[in-house]
Coordinates of C-alpha atoms in Angstrom, one line a residue:
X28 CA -5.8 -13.3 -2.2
X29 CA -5.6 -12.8 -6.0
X30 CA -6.9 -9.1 -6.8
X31 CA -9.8 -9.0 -9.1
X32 CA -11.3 -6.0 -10.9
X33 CA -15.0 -6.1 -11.2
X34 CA -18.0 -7.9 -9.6
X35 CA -18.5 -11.5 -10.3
X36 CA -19.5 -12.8 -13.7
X37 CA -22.8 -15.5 -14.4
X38 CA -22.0 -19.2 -13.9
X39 CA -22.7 -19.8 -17.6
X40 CA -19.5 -20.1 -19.7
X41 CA -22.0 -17.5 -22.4
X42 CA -22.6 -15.0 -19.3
X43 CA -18.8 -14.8 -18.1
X44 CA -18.3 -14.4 -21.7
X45 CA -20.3 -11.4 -21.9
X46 CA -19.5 -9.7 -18.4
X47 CA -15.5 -10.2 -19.5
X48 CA -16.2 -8.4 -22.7
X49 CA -18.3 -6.0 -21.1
X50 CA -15.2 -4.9 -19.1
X51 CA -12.6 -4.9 -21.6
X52 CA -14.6 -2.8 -23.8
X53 CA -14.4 -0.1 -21.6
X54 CA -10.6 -0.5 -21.9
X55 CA -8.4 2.1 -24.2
X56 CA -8.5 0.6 -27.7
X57 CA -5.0 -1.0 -29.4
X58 CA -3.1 0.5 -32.2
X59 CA -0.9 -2.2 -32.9
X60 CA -0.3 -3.0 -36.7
X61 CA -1.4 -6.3 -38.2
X62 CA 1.3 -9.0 -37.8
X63 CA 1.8 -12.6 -38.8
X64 CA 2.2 -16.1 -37.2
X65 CA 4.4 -18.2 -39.1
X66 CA 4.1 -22.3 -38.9
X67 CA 6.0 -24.6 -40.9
X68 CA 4.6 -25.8 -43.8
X69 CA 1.9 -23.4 -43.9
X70 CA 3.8 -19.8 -44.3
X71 CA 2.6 -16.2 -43.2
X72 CA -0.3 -16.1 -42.1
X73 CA -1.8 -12.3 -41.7
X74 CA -2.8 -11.3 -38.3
X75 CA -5.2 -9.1 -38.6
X76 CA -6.1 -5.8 -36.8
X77 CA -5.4 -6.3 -32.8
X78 CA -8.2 -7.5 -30.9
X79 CA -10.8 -4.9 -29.1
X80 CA -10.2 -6.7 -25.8
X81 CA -6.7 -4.7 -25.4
X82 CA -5.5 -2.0 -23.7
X83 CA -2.9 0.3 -24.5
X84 CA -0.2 -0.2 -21.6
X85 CA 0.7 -3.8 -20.6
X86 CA -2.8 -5.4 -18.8
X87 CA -5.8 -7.4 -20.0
X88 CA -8.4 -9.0 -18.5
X89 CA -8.8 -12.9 -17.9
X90 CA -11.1 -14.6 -15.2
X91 CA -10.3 -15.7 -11.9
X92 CA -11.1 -19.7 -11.4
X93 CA -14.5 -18.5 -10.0
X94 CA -15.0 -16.6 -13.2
X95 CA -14.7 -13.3 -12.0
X96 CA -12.5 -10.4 -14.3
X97 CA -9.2 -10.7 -13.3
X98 CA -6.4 -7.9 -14.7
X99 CA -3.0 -9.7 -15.0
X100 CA -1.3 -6.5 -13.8
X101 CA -2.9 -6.7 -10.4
X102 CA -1.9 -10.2 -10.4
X103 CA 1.6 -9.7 -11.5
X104 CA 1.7 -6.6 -9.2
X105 CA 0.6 -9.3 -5.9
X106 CA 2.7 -12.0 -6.9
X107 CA 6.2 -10.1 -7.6
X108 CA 6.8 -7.8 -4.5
X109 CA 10.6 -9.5 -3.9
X110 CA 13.6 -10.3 -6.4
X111 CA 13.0 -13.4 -4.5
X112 CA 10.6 -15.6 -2.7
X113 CA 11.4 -19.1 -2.7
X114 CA 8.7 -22.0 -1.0
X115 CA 11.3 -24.3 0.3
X116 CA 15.0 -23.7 0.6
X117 CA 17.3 -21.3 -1.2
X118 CA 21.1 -23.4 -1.9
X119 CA 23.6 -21.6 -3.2
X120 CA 27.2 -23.0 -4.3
X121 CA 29.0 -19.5 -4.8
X122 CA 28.4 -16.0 -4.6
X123 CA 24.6 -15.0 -4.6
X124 CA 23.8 -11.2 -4.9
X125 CA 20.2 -9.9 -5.6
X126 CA 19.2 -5.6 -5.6
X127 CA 16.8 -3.8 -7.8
X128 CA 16.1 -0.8 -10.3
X129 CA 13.4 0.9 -12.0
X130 CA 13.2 0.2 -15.8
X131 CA 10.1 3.2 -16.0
X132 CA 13.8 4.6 -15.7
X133 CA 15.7 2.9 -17.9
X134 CA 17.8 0.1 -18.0
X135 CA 19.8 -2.0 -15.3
X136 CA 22.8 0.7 -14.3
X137 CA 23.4 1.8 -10.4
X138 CA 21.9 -1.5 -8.1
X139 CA 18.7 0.0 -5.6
X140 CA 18.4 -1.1 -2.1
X141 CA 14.7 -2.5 -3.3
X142 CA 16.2 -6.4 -3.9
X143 CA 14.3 -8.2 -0.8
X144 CA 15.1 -11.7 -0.7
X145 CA 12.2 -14.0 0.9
X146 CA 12.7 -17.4 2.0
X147 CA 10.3 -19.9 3.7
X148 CA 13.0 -22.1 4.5
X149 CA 16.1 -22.4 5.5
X150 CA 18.7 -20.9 3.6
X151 CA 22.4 -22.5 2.8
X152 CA 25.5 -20.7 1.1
X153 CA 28.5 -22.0 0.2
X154 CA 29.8 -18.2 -0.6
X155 CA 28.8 -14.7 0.0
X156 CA 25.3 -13.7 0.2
X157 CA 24.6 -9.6 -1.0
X158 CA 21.1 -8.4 -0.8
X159 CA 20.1 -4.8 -1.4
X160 CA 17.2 -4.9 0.3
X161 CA 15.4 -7.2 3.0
X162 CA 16.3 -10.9 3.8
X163 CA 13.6 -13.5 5.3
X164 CA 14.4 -16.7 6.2
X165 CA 11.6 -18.2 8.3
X166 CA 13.2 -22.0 8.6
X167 CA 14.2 -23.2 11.7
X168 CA 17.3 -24.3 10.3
X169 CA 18.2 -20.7 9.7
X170 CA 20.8 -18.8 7.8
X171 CA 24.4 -21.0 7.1
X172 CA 26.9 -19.1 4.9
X173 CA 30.5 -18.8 4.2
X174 CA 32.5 -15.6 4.0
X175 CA 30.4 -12.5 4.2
X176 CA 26.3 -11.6 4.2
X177 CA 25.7 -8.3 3.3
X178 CA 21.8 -7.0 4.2
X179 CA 20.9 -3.5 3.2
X180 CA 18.1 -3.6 4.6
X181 CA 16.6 -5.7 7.6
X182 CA 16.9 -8.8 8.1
X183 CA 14.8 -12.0 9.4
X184 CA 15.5 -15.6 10.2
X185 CA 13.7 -18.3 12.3
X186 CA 16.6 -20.4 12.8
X187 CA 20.6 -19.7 13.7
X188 CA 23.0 -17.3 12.0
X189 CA 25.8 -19.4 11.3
X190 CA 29.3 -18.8 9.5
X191 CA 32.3 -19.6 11.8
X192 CA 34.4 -17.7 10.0
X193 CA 32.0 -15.4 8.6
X194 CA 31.5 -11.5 8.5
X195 CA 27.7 -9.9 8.7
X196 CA 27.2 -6.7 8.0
X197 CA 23.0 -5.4 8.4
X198 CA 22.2 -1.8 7.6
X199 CA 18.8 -2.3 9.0
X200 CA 17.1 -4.2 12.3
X201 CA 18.5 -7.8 12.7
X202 CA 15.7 -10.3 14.6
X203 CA 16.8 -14.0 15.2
X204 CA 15.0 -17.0 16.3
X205 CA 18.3 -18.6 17.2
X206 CA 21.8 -18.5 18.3
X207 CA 24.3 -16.1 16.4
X208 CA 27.6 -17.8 15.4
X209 CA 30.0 -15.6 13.2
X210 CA 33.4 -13.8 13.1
X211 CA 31.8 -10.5 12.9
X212 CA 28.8 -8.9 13.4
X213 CA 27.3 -5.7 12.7
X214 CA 23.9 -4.1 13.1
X215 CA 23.3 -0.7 12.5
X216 CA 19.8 -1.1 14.0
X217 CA 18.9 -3.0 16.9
X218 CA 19.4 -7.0 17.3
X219 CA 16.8 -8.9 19.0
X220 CA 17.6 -12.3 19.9
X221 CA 16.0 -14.8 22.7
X222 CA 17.3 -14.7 25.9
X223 CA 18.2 -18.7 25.5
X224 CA 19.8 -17.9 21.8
X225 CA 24.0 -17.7 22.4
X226 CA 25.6 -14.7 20.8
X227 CA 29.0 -15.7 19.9
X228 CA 31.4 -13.5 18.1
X229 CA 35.4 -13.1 17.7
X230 CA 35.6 -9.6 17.2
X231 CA 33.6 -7.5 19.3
X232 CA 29.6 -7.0 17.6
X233 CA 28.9 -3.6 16.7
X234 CA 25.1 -3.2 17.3
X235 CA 23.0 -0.1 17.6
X236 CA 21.1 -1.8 20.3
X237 CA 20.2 -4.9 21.7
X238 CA 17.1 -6.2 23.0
X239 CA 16.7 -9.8 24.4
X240 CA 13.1 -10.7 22.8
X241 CA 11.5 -14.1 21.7
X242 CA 11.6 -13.8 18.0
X243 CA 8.6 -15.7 15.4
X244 CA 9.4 -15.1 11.9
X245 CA 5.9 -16.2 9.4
X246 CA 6.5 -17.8 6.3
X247 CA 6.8 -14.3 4.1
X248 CA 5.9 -15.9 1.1
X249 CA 2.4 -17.3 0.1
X250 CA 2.9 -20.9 -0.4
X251 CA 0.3 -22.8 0.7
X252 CA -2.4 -24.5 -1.7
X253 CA -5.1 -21.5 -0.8
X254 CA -2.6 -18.7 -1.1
X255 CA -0.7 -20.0 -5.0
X256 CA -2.4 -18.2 -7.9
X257 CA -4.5 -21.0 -9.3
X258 CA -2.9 -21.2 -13.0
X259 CA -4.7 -24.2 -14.3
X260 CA -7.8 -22.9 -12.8
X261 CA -7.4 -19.4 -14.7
X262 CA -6.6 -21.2 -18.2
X263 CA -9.8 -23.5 -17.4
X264 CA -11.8 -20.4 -16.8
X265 CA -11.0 -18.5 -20.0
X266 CA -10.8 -21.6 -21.8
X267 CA -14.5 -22.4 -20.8
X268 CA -15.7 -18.7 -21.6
X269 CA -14.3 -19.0 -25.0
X270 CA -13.1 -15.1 -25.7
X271 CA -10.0 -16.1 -26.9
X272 CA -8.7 -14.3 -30.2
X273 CA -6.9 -17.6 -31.8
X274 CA -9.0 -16.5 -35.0
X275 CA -6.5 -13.3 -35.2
X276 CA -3.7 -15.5 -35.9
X277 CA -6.0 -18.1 -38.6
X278 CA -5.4 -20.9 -35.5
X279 CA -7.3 -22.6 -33.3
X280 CA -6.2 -24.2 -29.8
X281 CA -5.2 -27.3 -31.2
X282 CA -2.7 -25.7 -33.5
X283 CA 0.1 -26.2 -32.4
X284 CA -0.5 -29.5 -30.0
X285 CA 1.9 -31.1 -33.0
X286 CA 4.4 -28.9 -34.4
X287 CA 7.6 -29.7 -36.4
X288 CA 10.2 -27.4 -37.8
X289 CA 10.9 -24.1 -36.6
X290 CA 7.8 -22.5 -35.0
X291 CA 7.6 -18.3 -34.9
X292 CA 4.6 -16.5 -34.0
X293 CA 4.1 -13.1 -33.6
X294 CA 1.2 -11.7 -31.3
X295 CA -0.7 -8.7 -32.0
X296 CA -2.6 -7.1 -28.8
X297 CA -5.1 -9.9 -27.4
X298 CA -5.4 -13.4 -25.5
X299 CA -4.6 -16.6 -27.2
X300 CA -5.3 -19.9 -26.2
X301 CA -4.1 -23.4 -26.9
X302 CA -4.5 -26.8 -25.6
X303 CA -0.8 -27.4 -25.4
X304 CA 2.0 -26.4 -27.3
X305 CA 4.4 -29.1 -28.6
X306 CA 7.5 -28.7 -31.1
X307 CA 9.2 -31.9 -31.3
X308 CA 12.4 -31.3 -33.8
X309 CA 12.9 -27.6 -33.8
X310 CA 12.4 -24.1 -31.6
X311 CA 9.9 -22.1 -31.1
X312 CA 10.0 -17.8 -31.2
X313 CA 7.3 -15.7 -29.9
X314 CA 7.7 -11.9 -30.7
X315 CA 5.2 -9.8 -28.8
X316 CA 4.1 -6.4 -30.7
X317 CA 1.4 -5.5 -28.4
X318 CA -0.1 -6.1 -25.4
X319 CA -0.8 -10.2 -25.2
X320 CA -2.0 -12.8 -23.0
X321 CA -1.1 -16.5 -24.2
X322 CA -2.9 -19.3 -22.2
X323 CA -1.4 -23.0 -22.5
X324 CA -3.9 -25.5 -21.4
X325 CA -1.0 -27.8 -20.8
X326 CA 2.5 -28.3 -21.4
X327 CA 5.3 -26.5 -23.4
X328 CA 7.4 -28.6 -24.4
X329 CA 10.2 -27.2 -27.4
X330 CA 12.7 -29.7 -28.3
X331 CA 15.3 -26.6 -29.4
X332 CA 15.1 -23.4 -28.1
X333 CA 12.8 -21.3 -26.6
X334 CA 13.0 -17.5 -27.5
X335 CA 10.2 -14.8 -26.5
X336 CA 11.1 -11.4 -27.5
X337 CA 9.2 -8.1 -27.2
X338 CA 9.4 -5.9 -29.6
X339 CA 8.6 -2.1 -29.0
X340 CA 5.4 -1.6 -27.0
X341 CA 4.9 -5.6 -26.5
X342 CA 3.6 -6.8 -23.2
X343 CA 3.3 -10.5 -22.1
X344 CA 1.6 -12.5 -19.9
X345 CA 2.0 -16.4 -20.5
X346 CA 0.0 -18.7 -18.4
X347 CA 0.9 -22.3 -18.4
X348 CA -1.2 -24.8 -16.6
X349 CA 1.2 -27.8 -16.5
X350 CA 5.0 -27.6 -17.4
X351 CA 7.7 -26.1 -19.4
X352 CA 9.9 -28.3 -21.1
X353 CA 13.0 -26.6 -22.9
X354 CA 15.6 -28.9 -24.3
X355 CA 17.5 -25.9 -25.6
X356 CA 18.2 -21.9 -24.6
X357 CA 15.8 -20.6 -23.2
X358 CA 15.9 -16.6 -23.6
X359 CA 12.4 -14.9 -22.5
X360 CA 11.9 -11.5 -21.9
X361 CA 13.9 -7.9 -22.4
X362 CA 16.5 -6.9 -19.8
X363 CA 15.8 -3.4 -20.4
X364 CA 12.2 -3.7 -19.5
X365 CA 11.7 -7.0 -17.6
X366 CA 8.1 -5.9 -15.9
X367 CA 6.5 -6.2 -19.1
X368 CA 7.2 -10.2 -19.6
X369 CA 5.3 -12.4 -16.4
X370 CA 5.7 -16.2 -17.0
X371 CA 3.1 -18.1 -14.7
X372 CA 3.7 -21.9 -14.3
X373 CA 0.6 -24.5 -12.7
X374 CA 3.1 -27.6 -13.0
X375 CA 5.2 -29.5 -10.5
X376 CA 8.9 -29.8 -11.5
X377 CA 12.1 -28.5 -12.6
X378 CA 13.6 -25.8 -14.8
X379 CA 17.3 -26.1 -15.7
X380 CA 19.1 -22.7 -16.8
X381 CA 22.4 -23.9 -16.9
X382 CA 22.2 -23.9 -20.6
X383 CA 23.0 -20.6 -22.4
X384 CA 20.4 -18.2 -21.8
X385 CA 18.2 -14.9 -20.8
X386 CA 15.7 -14.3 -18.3
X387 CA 14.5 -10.6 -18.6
X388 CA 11.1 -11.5 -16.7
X389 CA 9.2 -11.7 -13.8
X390 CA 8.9 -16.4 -13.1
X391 CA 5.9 -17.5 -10.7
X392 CA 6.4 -21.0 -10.8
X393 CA 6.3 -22.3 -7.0
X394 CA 5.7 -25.7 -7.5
X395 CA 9.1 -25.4 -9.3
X396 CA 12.7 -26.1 -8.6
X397 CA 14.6 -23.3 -10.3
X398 CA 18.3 -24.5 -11.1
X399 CA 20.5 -21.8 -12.8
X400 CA 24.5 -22.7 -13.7
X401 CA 27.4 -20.2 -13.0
X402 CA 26.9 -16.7 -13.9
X403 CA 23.7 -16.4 -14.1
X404 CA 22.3 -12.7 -14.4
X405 CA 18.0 -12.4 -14.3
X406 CA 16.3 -9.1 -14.8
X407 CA 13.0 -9.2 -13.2
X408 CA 12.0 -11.5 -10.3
X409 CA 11.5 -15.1 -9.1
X410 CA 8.8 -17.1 -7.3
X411 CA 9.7 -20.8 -7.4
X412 CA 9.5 -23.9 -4.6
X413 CA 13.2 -24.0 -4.3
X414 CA 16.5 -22.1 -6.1
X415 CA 19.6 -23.8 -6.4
X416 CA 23.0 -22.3 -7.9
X417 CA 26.0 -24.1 -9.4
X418 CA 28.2 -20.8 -9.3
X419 CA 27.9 -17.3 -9.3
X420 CA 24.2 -15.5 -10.0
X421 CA 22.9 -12.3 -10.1
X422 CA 19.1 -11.3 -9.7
X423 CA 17.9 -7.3 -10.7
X424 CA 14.2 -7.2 -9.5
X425 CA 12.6 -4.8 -11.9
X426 CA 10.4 -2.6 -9.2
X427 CA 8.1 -1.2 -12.2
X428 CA 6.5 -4.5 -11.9
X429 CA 5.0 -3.7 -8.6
X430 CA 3.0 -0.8 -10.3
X431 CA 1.5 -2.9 -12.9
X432 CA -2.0 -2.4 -11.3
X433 CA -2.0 1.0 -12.9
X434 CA -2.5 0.0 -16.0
X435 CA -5.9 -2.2 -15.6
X436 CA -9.1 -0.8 -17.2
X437 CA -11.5 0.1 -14.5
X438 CA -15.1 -1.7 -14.6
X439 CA -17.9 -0.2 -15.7

């Protein structure tokens, strides 16, 4: 269930018009300066002041596909509680390591045991595996690694625990569906494992306890059809109430459905709504000065590179009902505060980061095969259908993002 804030708006696309302007107006005003969207051919094009739907400290409100107010930091807040949560399968070709930190305290320096890791599948790793937090694997295929997993935290499967050769090391409770196959084991909690579940170890298991239990393990992240956040349904709502603030920018939703030549745009505070956004020989760059929410009826598709940057006191919530297409680098976000970026995807298919880049954001995309290339490092957090690596990759789950409710207005 999606948070909302508010009761529930008229059926009318006039009355959820009103009733969404009703709530943002009770919002703190923005004090960002005028800024400028800048399209080939046509030049700098003044901004004017922000719009009065903003609020001061990274949330705005949209509508829910029923039409009701819907603050994306509730959302963002719901959908972001793990470093990772992956739909199907999480395949991994090397070293895989994934812990946290607070950018409300600065930047990425000593890792925090807040990482969890949350698979509904199975999970397969041809290296080592460090997670600095929990790790949930509810496949019945279970847990198959190389080397050395390293939990801080507790950790889950539905299947087997398998590394013949392999060294486990669980700072928390250990519960397993299915038979335990390793070199080494230790638990500094309590194991629980099925009385029919072998427990075969070389070296002697060090286990604070052990308790012969059956063992379920759910699905820990919310997958199915009713559970995803409804992306094309939210862009279809605000689309319908027509409270976008396109005018702010001297655009209209169809502006950039066929763009050429370097594309930059710079967003003041407000939310900002095409049809689809297509640049078919050249990049496009987003800088964010305040507090934004840009809704994509469609695809992005940018046949160079991609580049959303935040400058100081920017916020970002981009909501994309179909796809994004980058042929380029993609680089979204800030590293340093990657809770203020949240990239929602409605589409079915595949993102490629092998390609130079930066991800300093929190993905939902979980319709979404997420394929990142050796040495990978993401700041924020990742929701996707399946993650597959092609070498070593890093994830730093920004925790500040599980406050973001804090900032939404309150209703009238």
């Amino acid at each position: 269930m999606i948070p909302r804030v508010g009761g529930r708006a008229a059926a009318s696309a006039l009355a959820l018009a009103a009733a969404l302007a009703g709530l943002a107006a009770a919002a703190q005003g923005c004090t960002q300066a005028d800024t400028v969207a800048v399209l080939p051919g046509v030049g700098a094009i003044d901004a004017g002041p922000a719009a009065p739907a903003c609020v001061a400290d990274g949330a705005l409100l949209l509508l829910d596909p029923a039409g009701a107010p819907l603050c994306t930091g509730a959302q963002a807040e719901a959908a972001f509680a793990h470093a990772l949560c992956a739909c199907a399968e999480l395949t991994t070709s090397d070293a895989f390591a994934a812990d946290a930190f607070d950018s409300a305290s600065g930047p990425y320096d000593i890792p925090q045991a807040s990482g969890d890791v949350a698979v509904n599948g199975d999970v397969q790793a041809n290296g080592s595996l460090d997670v600095r937090g929990a790790l949930t694997s509810a496949g019945a295929g279970g847990i198959r690694f190389e080397d050395r997993l390293a939990v801080d935290g507790p950790l889950r499967g539905g299947g087997v625990l398998e590394a013949a050769a392999g060294r486990v090391e669980v700072t928390g409770d250990a519960e397993l569906a299915a038979a335990i196959t390793l070199a080494a084991l230790r638990v500094d909690g309590r194991l629980r494992l099925p009385e029919s579940a072998a427990l075969q170890v070389s070296e002697a298991p060090e286990l604070g306890a052990l308790e012969r239990a059956d063992v379920s393990v759910a699905p820990p992240c919310a997958c199915a059809e009713a559970e995803r956040i409804d992306v094309a349904g939210e862009v279809a709502a605000f689309a319908a109430s027509g409270a976008h603030d396109d005018a702010l920018l001297g655009l209209t939703p169809a502006s950039l459905s066929d763009a050429s030549g370097a594309v930059a745009l710079e967003l003041p505070c407000g939310r900002f709504l095409f049809d689809r956004i297509q640049v078919d020989d050249g990049g496009l760059t987003v800088r964010v000065a305040g507090t934004a929410a840009l809704l994509v009826a469609s695809d992005i598709t940018v046949a160079g590179d991609l580049r959303i940057e935040l400058l100081p006191g920017g916020a970002l919530d981009l909501l994309i009902a179909g796809n994004l297409n980058v042929s380029g680098a993609l680089n979204i976000g800030d590293v340093v505060e990657p809770a203020r970026t949240r990239v929602y995807l409605g589409g079915v298919g595949a993102i490629n980061l092998n390609a130079p880049g930066l991800l300093g954001a929190h993905l939902y995309a979980p319709q979404t095969d997420l394929a990142l290339g050796g040495g990978a490092e993401l700041f924020g957090g990742v929701f996707v259908n399946r993650l597959l690596t092609s070498g070593p990759v890093a994830i730093h789950h920004d925790t500040r993002v599980r406050r973001s409710s804090s900032a939404c207005p309150t209703s009238p």
